[in-house]
CSV table of C-alpha atoms and ligand atoms in Angstrom, one decimal:
chain,number,residue,atom,x,y,z
A,1,UNK,CA,197.7,-91.5,106.1
A,2,UNK,CA,200.7,-93.9,106.6
A,3,UNK,CA,199.7,-96.4,109.6
A,4,UNK,CA,202.8,-95.4,111.9
A,5,UNK,CA,200.7,-91.4,112.2
A,6,UNK,CA,197.4,-93.4,113.3
A,7,UNK,CA,199.0,-94.3,116.8
A,8,UNK,CA,200.0,-90.3,117.1
A,9,UNK,CA,196.4,-90.0,116.3
A,10,UNK,CA,194.9,-92.9,118.7
A,11,UNK,CA,197.0,-91.8,121.6
A,12,UNK,CA,196.0,-88.0,120.8
A,13,UNK,CA,192.4,-88.7,120.6
A,14,UNK,CA,192.6,-90.8,124.3
A,15,UNK,CA,194.6,-88.0,125.8
A,16,UNK,CA,191.4,-85.4,126.0
A,17,UNK,CA,190.1,-88.4,128.4
A,18,UNK,CA,192.9,-89.4,130.5
A,19,UNK,CA,195.1,-88.1,132.6
A,20,UNK,CA,198.7,-89.8,131.9
A,21,UNK,CA,202.2,-88.6,133.0
A,22,UNK,CA,204.1,-87.3,130.9
A,23,UNK,CA,206.7,-91.0,131.1
A,24,UNK,CA,203.6,-93.3,129.9
A,25,UNK,CA,203.4,-91.0,126.8
A,26,UNK,CA,206.9,-90.8,125.9
A,27,UNK,CA,207.5,-94.4,126.5
A,28,UNK,CA,204.0,-95.6,124.6
A,29,UNK,CA,205.4,-93.7,121.3
A,30,UNK,CA,207.8,-95.4,121.0
A,31,UNK,CA,208.5,-99.4,120.4
A,32,UNK,CA,210.9,-100.9,122.7
A,33,UNK,CA,212.9,-103.3,120.0
A,34,UNK,CA,212.6,-103.7,116.4
A,35,UNK,CA,214.2,-106.3,114.5
A,36,UNK,CA,214.3,-106.8,110.6
A,37,UNK,CA,216.1,-110.3,109.7
A,38,UNK,CA,216.6,-112.2,106.8
A,39,UNK,CA,215.3,-115.9,106.7
A,40,UNK,CA,217.4,-118.4,104.0
A,41,UNK,CA,215.1,-121.2,103.1
A,42,UNK,CA,215.8,-124.0,101.0
A,43,UNK,CA,213.8,-124.3,98.2
A,44,UNK,CA,212.4,-127.4,97.3
A,45,UNK,CA,214.0,-126.9,93.7
A,46,UNK,CA,217.0,-126.8,95.2
A,47,UNK,CA,217.9,-122.9,95.2
A,48,UNK,CA,218.1,-120.7,97.9
A,49,UNK,CA,216.0,-118.0,98.6
A,50,UNK,CA,216.0,-115.5,101.6
A,51,UNK,CA,212.3,-113.9,103.2
A,52,UNK,CA,212.5,-110.6,105.0
A,53,UNK,CA,211.0,-111.4,108.6
A,54,UNK,CA,210.5,-108.7,111.6
A,55,UNK,CA,209.5,-108.6,115.4
A,56,UNK,CA,208.4,-105.9,117.2
A,57,UNK,CA,208.3,-105.0,120.9
A,58,UNK,CA,206.2,-102.2,121.2
A,59,UNK,CA,205.9,-102.3,124.9
A,60,UNK,CA,206.2,-105.0,128.3
A,61,UNK,CA,205.4,-102.4,130.9
A,62,UNK,CA,202.0,-104.9,131.7
A,63,UNK,CA,204.0,-108.4,131.0
A,64,UNK,CA,206.0,-110.2,128.3
A,65,UNK,CA,204.8,-109.0,124.8
A,66,UNK,CA,202.1,-110.4,122.6
A,67,UNK,CA,201.4,-111.0,119.3
A,68,UNK,CA,201.0,-113.0,116.6
A,69,UNK,CA,203.0,-113.3,113.4
A,70,UNK,CA,202.0,-112.6,110.1
A,71,UNK,CA,202.6,-114.2,106.6
A,72,UNK,CA,202.0,-111.4,103.8
A,73,UNK,CA,203.6,-110.6,100.8
A,74,UNK,CA,202.4,-106.6,101.6
A,75,UNK,CA,204.2,-107.0,105.1
A,76,UNK,CA,206.3,-103.9,106.3
A,77,UNK,CA,208.5,-102.9,109.0
A,78,UNK,CA,205.8,-100.2,109.2
A,79,UNK,CA,203.2,-102.1,109.8
A,80,UNK,CA,203.8,-104.6,112.1
A,81,UNK,CA,205.2,-101.9,114.2
A,82,UNK,CA,201.3,-100.3,114.2
A,83,UNK,CA,200.0,-104.2,115.0
A,84,UNK,CA,203.0,-104.4,117.7
A,85,UNK,CA,201.0,-101.0,119.0
A,86,UNK,CA,197.5,-102.1,118.3
A,87,UNK,CA,198.5,-105.4,121.0
A,88,UNK,CA,200.0,-103.5,123.2
A,89,UNK,CA,196.6,-101.5,123.3
A,90,UNK,CA,194.6,-104.4,123.4
A,91,UNK,CA,195.9,-106.7,126.2
A,92,UNK,CA,195.5,-103.6,128.6
A,93,UNK,CA,192.4,-103.1,126.9
A,94,UNK,CA,191.2,-106.5,128.4
A,95,UNK,CA,193.4,-106.7,131.4
A,96,UNK,CA,195.8,-109.0,130.1
A,97,UNK,CA,199.3,-109.2,131.8
A,98,UNK,CA,200.8,-109.1,128.6
A,99,UNK,CA,202.5,-106.0,126.8
A,100,UNK,CA,202.5,-105.9,123.0
A,101,UNK,CA,203.9,-107.2,120.3
A,102,UNK,CA,204.3,-108.5,116.7
A,103,UNK,CA,205.6,-110.3,114.0
A,104,UNK,CA,205.3,-110.7,109.9
A,105,UNK,CA,207.3,-112.4,107.1
A,106,UNK,CA,207.2,-110.8,103.9
A,107,UNK,CA,205.9,-114.0,101.7
A,108,UNK,CA,203.2,-115.0,99.7
A,109,UNK,CA,202.6,-118.6,102.2
A,110,UNK,CA,200.0,-119.4,98.9
A,111,UNK,CA,203.3,-120.1,96.6
A,112,UNK,CA,205.0,-122.2,99.2
A,113,UNK,CA,204.9,-126.2,99.0
A,114,UNK,CA,204.5,-127.4,102.9
A,115,UNK,CA,208.3,-128.2,103.3
A,116,UNK,CA,208.9,-124.5,101.8
A,117,UNK,CA,206.3,-123.2,104.2
A,118,UNK,CA,207.6,-125.4,107.1
A,119,UNK,CA,211.5,-124.6,106.7
A,120,UNK,CA,210.7,-121.0,106.5
A,121,UNK,CA,208.8,-121.0,110.1
A,122,UNK,CA,211.8,-123.0,111.3
A,123,UNK,CA,214.2,-120.5,110.1
A,124,UNK,CA,212.0,-117.4,111.6
A,125,UNK,CA,212.3,-119.0,115.3
A,126,UNK,CA,216.2,-119.4,114.6
A,127,UNK,CA,216.3,-115.4,113.5
A,128,UNK,CA,214.3,-114.5,116.3
A,129,UNK,CA,215.0,-116.9,119.3
A,130,UNK,CA,217.0,-115.1,121.7
A,131,UNK,CA,213.9,-111.9,121.4
A,132,UNK,CA,211.2,-114.1,122.5
A,133,UNK,CA,210.4,-116.7,125.2
A,134,UNK,CA,206.9,-117.9,127.6
A,135,UNK,CA,208.8,-114.7,129.8
A,136,UNK,CA,209.8,-112.3,127.2
A,137,UNK,CA,207.7,-112.4,124.4
A,138,UNK,CA,204.9,-114.7,123.2
A,139,UNK,CA,204.0,-115.3,119.3
A,140,UNK,CA,200.7,-116.5,117.5
A,141,UNK,CA,198.7,-116.6,114.7
A,142,UNK,CA,197.7,-113.5,112.7
A,143,UNK,CA,196.9,-113.6,109.1
A,144,UNK,CA,197.6,-116.5,106.8
A,145,UNK,CA,199.5,-118.0,109.6
A,146,UNK,CA,197.7,-121.6,111.4
A,147,UNK,CA,197.9,-123.8,114.4
A,148,UNK,CA,200.4,-126.3,112.4
A,149,UNK,CA,203.2,-123.2,111.6
A,150,UNK,CA,202.7,-122.4,115.7
A,151,UNK,CA,203.5,-126.0,116.3
A,152,UNK,CA,206.7,-126.0,114.0
A,153,UNK,CA,207.9,-123.0,116.1
A,154,UNK,CA,207.3,-124.2,119.1
A,155,UNK,CA,209.4,-127.7,118.1
A,156,UNK,CA,211.9,-125.0,116.8
A,157,UNK,CA,212.0,-123.3,120.1
A,158,UNK,CA,212.1,-127.1,121.9
A,159,UNK,CA,215.6,-127.5,119.2
A,160,UNK,CA,217.5,-124.5,120.4
A,161,UNK,CA,216.7,-124.6,124.0
A,162,UNK,CA,217.0,-128.0,124.7
A,163,UNK,CA,213.5,-127.4,126.8
A,164,UNK,CA,209.8,-128.0,126.4
A,165,UNK,CA,208.4,-124.8,126.7
A,166,UNK,CA,205.0,-124.9,125.4
A,167,UNK,CA,204.0,-121.1,126.3
A,168,UNK,CA,206.6,-119.4,124.1
A,169,UNK,CA,203.8,-119.5,121.5
A,170,UNK,CA,200.4,-119.7,121.8
A,171,UNK,CA,197.5,-120.9,119.5
A,172,UNK,CA,199.4,-124.0,118.8
A,173,UNK,CA,197.7,-127.4,117.9
A,174,UNK,CA,195.8,-129.2,120.6
A,175,UNK,CA,197.7,-132.0,120.6
A,176,UNK,CA,200.7,-129.8,121.8
A,177,UNK,CA,199.7,-127.9,123.9
A,178,UNK,CA,197.2,-125.7,122.4
A,179,UNK,CA,193.7,-124.5,124.2
A,180,UNK,CA,190.5,-125.6,123.8
A,181,UNK,CA,188.5,-123.0,121.6
A,182,UNK,CA,191.6,-121.2,120.9
A,183,UNK,CA,190.9,-121.8,116.7
A,184,UNK,CA,187.5,-120.0,116.6
A,185,UNK,CA,188.3,-117.4,119.7
A,186,UNK,CA,188.7,-113.9,117.6
A,187,UNK,CA,185.2,-114.8,116.3
A,188,UNK,CA,183.8,-116.1,119.6
A,189,UNK,CA,185.3,-113.1,121.2
A,190,UNK,CA,183.5,-110.9,118.4
A,191,UNK,CA,180.2,-112.2,118.6
A,192,UNK,CA,179.6,-111.7,122.4
A,193,UNK,CA,181.1,-107.9,122.1
A,194,UNK,CA,178.3,-107.5,119.1
A,195,UNK,CA,175.8,-109.5,121.0
A,196,UNK,CA,176.8,-107.3,124.2
A,197,UNK,CA,176.8,-103.9,122.8
A,198,UNK,CA,174.4,-104.0,119.6
A,199,UNK,CA,171.0,-103.0,121.4
A,200,UNK,CA,173.0,-100.4,123.0
A,201,UNK,CA,173.8,-98.9,119.8
A,202,UNK,CA,170.7,-98.1,118.9
A,203,UNK,CA,170.0,-101.2,116.3
A,204,UNK,CA,166.5,-102.8,117.6
A,205,UNK,CA,165.7,-105.1,114.5
A,206,UNK,CA,165.0,-108.4,115.6
A,207,UNK,CA,167.1,-109.8,113.0
A,208,UNK,CA,169.7,-107.0,112.4
A,209,UNK,CA,171.2,-107.1,108.8
A,210,UNK,CA,175.1,-108.0,108.3
A,211,UNK,CA,177.6,-107.3,105.8
A,212,UNK,CA,181.4,-109.1,106.6
A,213,UNK,CA,183.9,-107.9,104.5
A,214,UNK,CA,186.8,-111.0,104.2
A,215,UNK,CA,186.0,-114.5,104.6
A,216,UNK,CA,189.4,-115.9,106.2
A,217,UNK,CA,189.4,-117.6,109.5
A,218,UNK,CA,187.3,-114.7,111.1
A,219,UNK,CA,185.0,-113.8,109.1
A,220,UNK,CA,183.9,-116.8,107.7
A,221,UNK,CA,183.0,-117.7,111.5
A,222,UNK,CA,181.7,-115.0,112.7
A,223,UNK,CA,179.3,-114.8,109.8
A,224,UNK,CA,178.7,-118.2,111.1
A,225,UNK,CA,177.2,-117.9,114.5
A,226,UNK,CA,175.4,-113.8,113.8
A,227,UNK,CA,173.6,-116.1,111.3
A,228,UNK,CA,173.1,-119.1,113.9
A,229,UNK,CA,172.3,-116.9,116.6
A,230,UNK,CA,169.2,-115.3,113.9
A,231,UNK,CA,170.8,-112.2,112.7
A,232,UNK,CA,170.7,-112.0,109.3
A,233,UNK,CA,173.8,-112.3,107.1
A,234,UNK,CA,173.1,-110.6,103.5
A,235,UNK,CA,176.5,-110.8,102.0
A,236,UNK,CA,180.1,-111.8,102.4
A,237,UNK,CA,182.8,-111.2,100.4
A,238,UNK,CA,186.6,-112.7,99.7
A,239,UNK,CA,189.3,-110.8,97.4
A,240,UNK,CA,187.8,-111.9,94.6
A,241,UNK,CA,183.8,-111.2,94.8
A,242,UNK,CA,181.2,-110.6,97.2
A,243,UNK,CA,177.8,-112.2,97.5
A,244,UNK,CA,174.3,-110.4,98.4
A,245,UNK,CA,170.9,-111.8,99.4
A,246,UNK,CA,168.6,-109.7,100.8
A,247,UNK,CA,166.9,-112.6,102.3
A,248,UNK,CA,169.8,-113.6,103.9
A,249,UNK,CA,172.9,-115.9,102.8
A,250,UNK,CA,172.5,-120.1,103.5
A,251,UNK,CA,176.3,-119.5,105.3
A,252,UNK,CA,177.0,-122.6,106.0
A,253,UNK,CA,176.9,-123.3,101.9
A,254,UNK,CA,178.8,-120.4,101.2
A,255,UNK,CA,181.5,-121.7,103.6
A,256,UNK,CA,181.1,-125.4,101.9
A,257,UNK,CA,181.7,-123.2,98.6
A,258,UNK,CA,184.5,-121.5,99.8
A,259,UNK,CA,186.0,-124.1,101.4
A,260,UNK,CA,185.8,-126.8,98.5
A,261,UNK,CA,186.1,-123.9,95.4
A,262,UNK,CA,188.1,-121.2,96.9
A,263,UNK,CA,185.7,-118.5,96.7
A,264,UNK,CA,182.3,-117.4,98.2
A,265,UNK,CA,180.9,-116.3,94.6
A,266,UNK,CA,181.3,-120.7,93.8
A,267,UNK,CA,177.9,-121.1,96.2
A,268,UNK,CA,175.6,-120.1,93.2
A,269,UNK,CA,176.1,-122.1,89.8
A,270,UNK,CA,174.8,-120.5,86.4
A,271,UNK,CA,170.7,-119.9,86.5
A,272,UNK,CA,171.3,-119.7,90.9
A,273,UNK,CA,171.0,-116.0,91.2
A,274,UNK,CA,167.7,-115.0,90.2
A,275,UNK,CA,166.1,-118.0,91.5
A,276,UNK,CA,167.7,-117.6,95.1
A,277,UNK,CA,167.4,-113.5,95.0
A,278,UNK,CA,170.8,-113.0,94.9
A,279,UNK,CA,173.6,-110.9,93.3
A,280,UNK,CA,177.2,-110.7,92.9
A,281,UNK,CA,179.0,-107.8,93.9
A,282,UNK,CA,182.6,-106.0,93.5
A,283,UNK,CA,184.0,-106.8,97.2
A,284,UNK,CA,184.4,-103.0,97.4
A,285,UNK,CA,180.7,-102.4,96.9
A,286,UNK,CA,179.9,-104.4,100.0
A,287,UNK,CA,181.2,-102.0,102.0
A,288,UNK,CA,178.0,-99.4,100.7
A,289,UNK,CA,175.3,-102.2,101.4
A,290,UNK,CA,172.3,-100.5,103.6
A,291,UNK,CA,172.8,-102.6,106.5
A,292,UNK,CA,172.7,-102.7,110.4
A,293,UNK,CA,176.0,-104.9,110.8
A,294,UNK,CA,179.4,-104.4,108.9
A,295,UNK,CA,182.1,-106.1,109.6
A,296,UNK,CA,185.3,-105.4,108.6
A,297,UNK,CA,187.2,-108.7,109.0
A,298,UNK,CA,190.3,-108.7,106.3
A,299,UNK,CA,193.3,-106.3,106.4
A,300,UNK,CA,194.1,-102.7,107.2
A,301,UNK,CA,192.6,-100.0,105.9
A,302,UNK,CA,189.6,-101.2,104.4
A,303,UNK,CA,187.4,-98.1,105.5
A,304,UNK,CA,189.8,-95.0,104.3
A,305,UNK,CA,188.7,-91.2,103.4
A,306,UNK,CA,188.0,-92.3,100.0
A,307,UNK,CA,184.6,-94.7,100.6
A,308,UNK,CA,183.9,-93.7,104.0
A,309,UNK,CA,181.5,-91.8,102.7
A,310,UNK,CA,179.5,-94.6,101.3
A,311,UNK,CA,178.9,-96.6,104.0
A,312,UNK,CA,175.0,-96.6,105.1
A,313,UNK,CA,175.5,-99.3,107.9
A,314,UNK,CA,174.5,-98.3,110.9
A,315,UNK,CA,177.5,-99.7,113.4
A,316,UNK,CA,180.8,-101.1,112.0
A,317,UNK,CA,182.8,-103.8,114.1
A,318,UNK,CA,186.1,-103.9,113.5
A,319,UNK,CA,187.1,-107.7,113.3
A,320,UNK,CA,190.1,-107.5,111.1
A,321,UNK,CA,193.1,-105.1,113.1
A,322,UNK,CA,193.5,-101.4,111.5
A,323,UNK,CA,190.0,-101.5,109.2
A,324,UNK,CA,189.3,-98.4,109.6
A,325,UNK,CA,191.7,-95.8,109.1
A,326,UNK,CA,191.7,-92.2,111.4
A,327,UNK,CA,190.1,-90.0,108.5
A,328,UNK,CA,187.4,-92.4,108.0
A,329,UNK,CA,186.6,-92.6,111.4
A,330,UNK,CA,185.9,-88.8,111.6
A,331,UNK,CA,183.5,-89.1,108.3
A,332,UNK,CA,181.8,-92.4,110.0
A,333,UNK,CA,181.8,-90.4,113.4
A,334,UNK,CA,179.6,-86.9,110.9
A,335,UNK,CA,176.9,-89.8,109.6
A,336,UNK,CA,176.6,-91.2,113.1
A,337,UNK,CA,177.9,-94.4,112.6
A,338,UNK,CA,179.4,-96.2,115.3
A,339,UNK,CA,182.3,-97.9,115.2
A,340,UNK,CA,183.4,-100.4,117.6
A,341,UNK,CA,187.2,-100.7,117.5
A,342,UNK,CA,189.7,-104.2,117.1
A,343,UNK,CA,191.2,-103.6,119.6
A,344,UNK,CA,187.7,-105.1,121.9
A,345,UNK,CA,186.2,-106.7,118.8
A,346,UNK,CA,188.9,-108.8,118.0
A,347,UNK,CA,190.4,-109.4,121.8
A,348,UNK,CA,189.1,-112.9,121.7
A,349,UNK,CA,191.8,-114.6,120.0
A,350,UNK,CA,194.4,-113.1,122.3
A,351,UNK,CA,192.0,-114.0,125.6
A,352,UNK,CA,192.2,-117.6,124.7
A,353,UNK,CA,196.1,-117.4,124.1
A,354,UNK,CA,196.2,-116.1,127.5
A,355,UNK,CA,194.1,-119.1,128.6
A,356,UNK,CA,196.2,-121.1,126.6
A,357,UNK,CA,199.7,-119.7,128.5
A,358,UNK,CA,198.7,-120.0,131.4
A,359,UNK,CA,197.3,-123.5,130.6
A,360,UNK,CA,200.6,-124.5,129.6
A,361,UNK,CA,202.8,-123.0,132.7
A,362,UNK,CA,200.5,-124.4,135.0
A,363,UNK,CA,200.4,-127.8,133.3
A,364,UNK,CA,196.4,-127.8,133.7
A,365,UNK,CA,194.0,-128.2,131.1
A,366,UNK,CA,190.3,-126.7,130.7
A,367,UNK,CA,187.6,-127.8,129.0
A,368,UNK,CA,185.8,-126.4,126.1
A,369,UNK,CA,182.9,-125.0,128.3
A,370,UNK,CA,185.5,-123.5,130.7
A,371,UNK,CA,187.2,-121.6,127.6
A,372,UNK,CA,183.9,-120.4,126.7
A,373,UNK,CA,183.0,-119.2,129.6
A,374,UNK,CA,185.4,-117.6,130.7
A,375,UNK,CA,186.1,-116.3,127.1
A,376,UNK,CA,182.2,-114.9,127.7
A,377,UNK,CA,182.5,-113.4,130.8
A,378,UNK,CA,185.7,-111.3,130.0
A,379,UNK,CA,184.1,-109.8,126.3
A,380,UNK,CA,181.1,-109.1,127.7
A,381,UNK,CA,182.7,-107.0,130.5
A,382,UNK,CA,185.1,-105.3,128.6
A,383,UNK,CA,182.7,-104.2,126.3
A,384,UNK,CA,180.3,-103.2,128.6
A,385,UNK,CA,182.9,-101.2,130.7
A,386,UNK,CA,184.2,-99.1,127.7
A,387,UNK,CA,180.3,-98.4,126.1
A,388,UNK,CA,179.9,-96.8,129.5
A,389,UNK,CA,183.1,-95.2,129.8
A,390,UNK,CA,182.2,-93.8,126.3
A,391,UNK,CA,178.5,-93.2,126.9
A,392,UNK,CA,179.6,-91.1,130.1
A,393,UNK,CA,182.5,-89.2,128.5
A,394,UNK,CA,180.5,-88.4,125.5
A,395,UNK,CA,183.4,-90.1,123.3
A,396,UNK,CA,183.7,-92.8,120.6
A,397,UNK,CA,184.2,-96.2,121.6
A,398,UNK,CA,187.8,-96.2,120.1
A,399,UNK,CA,188.7,-93.2,122.1
A,400,UNK,CA,187.1,-94.9,125.4
A,401,UNK,CA,188.7,-98.0,124.3
A,402,UNK,CA,192.2,-96.1,124.1
A,403,UNK,CA,191.7,-94.3,127.2
A,404,UNK,CA,190.7,-97.5,129.3
A,405,UNK,CA,194.3,-98.8,127.7
A,406,UNK,CA,196.2,-96.0,128.5
A,407,UNK,CA,195.4,-95.7,131.7
A,408,UNK,CA,196.4,-99.2,132.6
A,409,UNK,CA,199.6,-98.8,130.6
A,410,UNK,CA,200.2,-95.5,132.9
A,411,UNK,CA,199.7,-97.7,135.7
A,412,UNK,CA,202.0,-100.4,135.2
A,413,UNK,CA,204.7,-97.3,134.3
A,414,UNK,CA,204.3,-95.2,137.5
A,415,UNK,CA,204.3,-98.0,139.5
A,416,UNK,CA,207.8,-97.6,139.2
A,417,UNK,CA,208.1,-93.9,139.4
A,418,UNK,CA,207.2,-91.1,137.0
A,419,UNK,CA,208.5,-87.5,136.4
A,420,UNK,CA,206.1,-86.5,139.4
A,421,UNK,CA,208.6,-89.0,141.5
A,422,UNK,CA,211.8,-88.1,140.6
A,423,UNK,CA,211.5,-84.6,139.3
A,424,UNK,CA,213.4,-81.8,140.6
A,425,UNK,CA,212.2,-80.4,144.2
A,426,UNK,CA,210.5,-83.6,145.1
B,501,LIG,N1,196.5,-112.2,115.8
B,501,LIG,C1,195.8,-112.1,116.8
B,501,LIG,C2,195.9,-110.6,117.0
B,501,LIG,O1,195.5,-109.8,116.2
B,501,LIG,C3,196.0,-113.3,118.2
B,501,LIG,C4,197.3,-112.3,118.8
B,501,LIG,C5,197.8,-113.3,119.5
B,501,LIG,O2,196.6,-114.8,120.3
B,501,LIG,O3,199.0,-113.3,120.7
B,501,LIG,O4,195.0,-110.4,118.0
């Protein structure tokens, strides 16, 4: 199913459990603004190369647009639209005062030098400067973008507007108005969701087993947090391979190996595997491991109609955006696998982005403890409310999360009048 059809499927499933006005439905099914831009970049060899970039504002009924910017060779406008829609629902599910947006550039950032990357990032802001702003649409990091890039973007916005406006972008370096806790926020938030829900989802093992697909910022950090909290992380993968050890991996060692040599597999030198009771798998095999918790934390479409039947996990927590397709959702539901949706599980990132934006606009600087406490409170509450809603409606958690989000978006849209206000005869 194309990514964009996902939007209609998700909304339609939620409609059975929430009463929203026709106006809300009409507005939610269409993006408010879609922009594609060309970004000319002077390369180190003197040549000029043009990259295609996008920014989509899906909906801003509840506040300024909010959502990251992704650098990836496979970025397309449809993907950015889907991601912007999910951001709209994520911000509403967590009751953040934002709408939803997303950006992307079709580029393999690993093939650029640091200076080329900087020119591209400043060029992106040159191209979208009229579309973003602290009260309009606020970008942030996403796949393969990071605090340094956000810092360049804020600086470029300052050059263009001749005003220091740190609230134009979140996920900045601490020294440039970033927030404590932002760089680990996605995984920190996911940890609270997992820890709050795992017992309620029927997993009562003392050390639940975990497999993590994707070992980027979020994947490596969630594996670390769960390992430290006594969960048994039995497998992790990157795009090349997966390492698996039934007694549990030494997650800090895997992290060191990934940082040092670029692959999780390099944690084992020759002969080590047997001694450690471990094996190296194809990354696709990780999806089929018999574990309590499966955590897709890479890209969309990791679990599809083609491999959902292979899933043997009891629960799936979506740390990536859109890793389980609607068809796969149905298959997993039939197999009684509980799927905890992205718009809840990975909402810690945008929640701390909100904290950063609040600090930037108030001039306050919060401590790491303050941020951690506030994040925990938000995530635990949202997880409990959405779980309770799913239980009382007898629906999937994803459906409950969407119903919850659509209800809030609907309130904001209807506050200005809807068909029942303006309709004939009233
Ligand atoms: N890219 C992250 C997400 O998908 C964070 C967005 C933000 O902080 O605005 O949720």
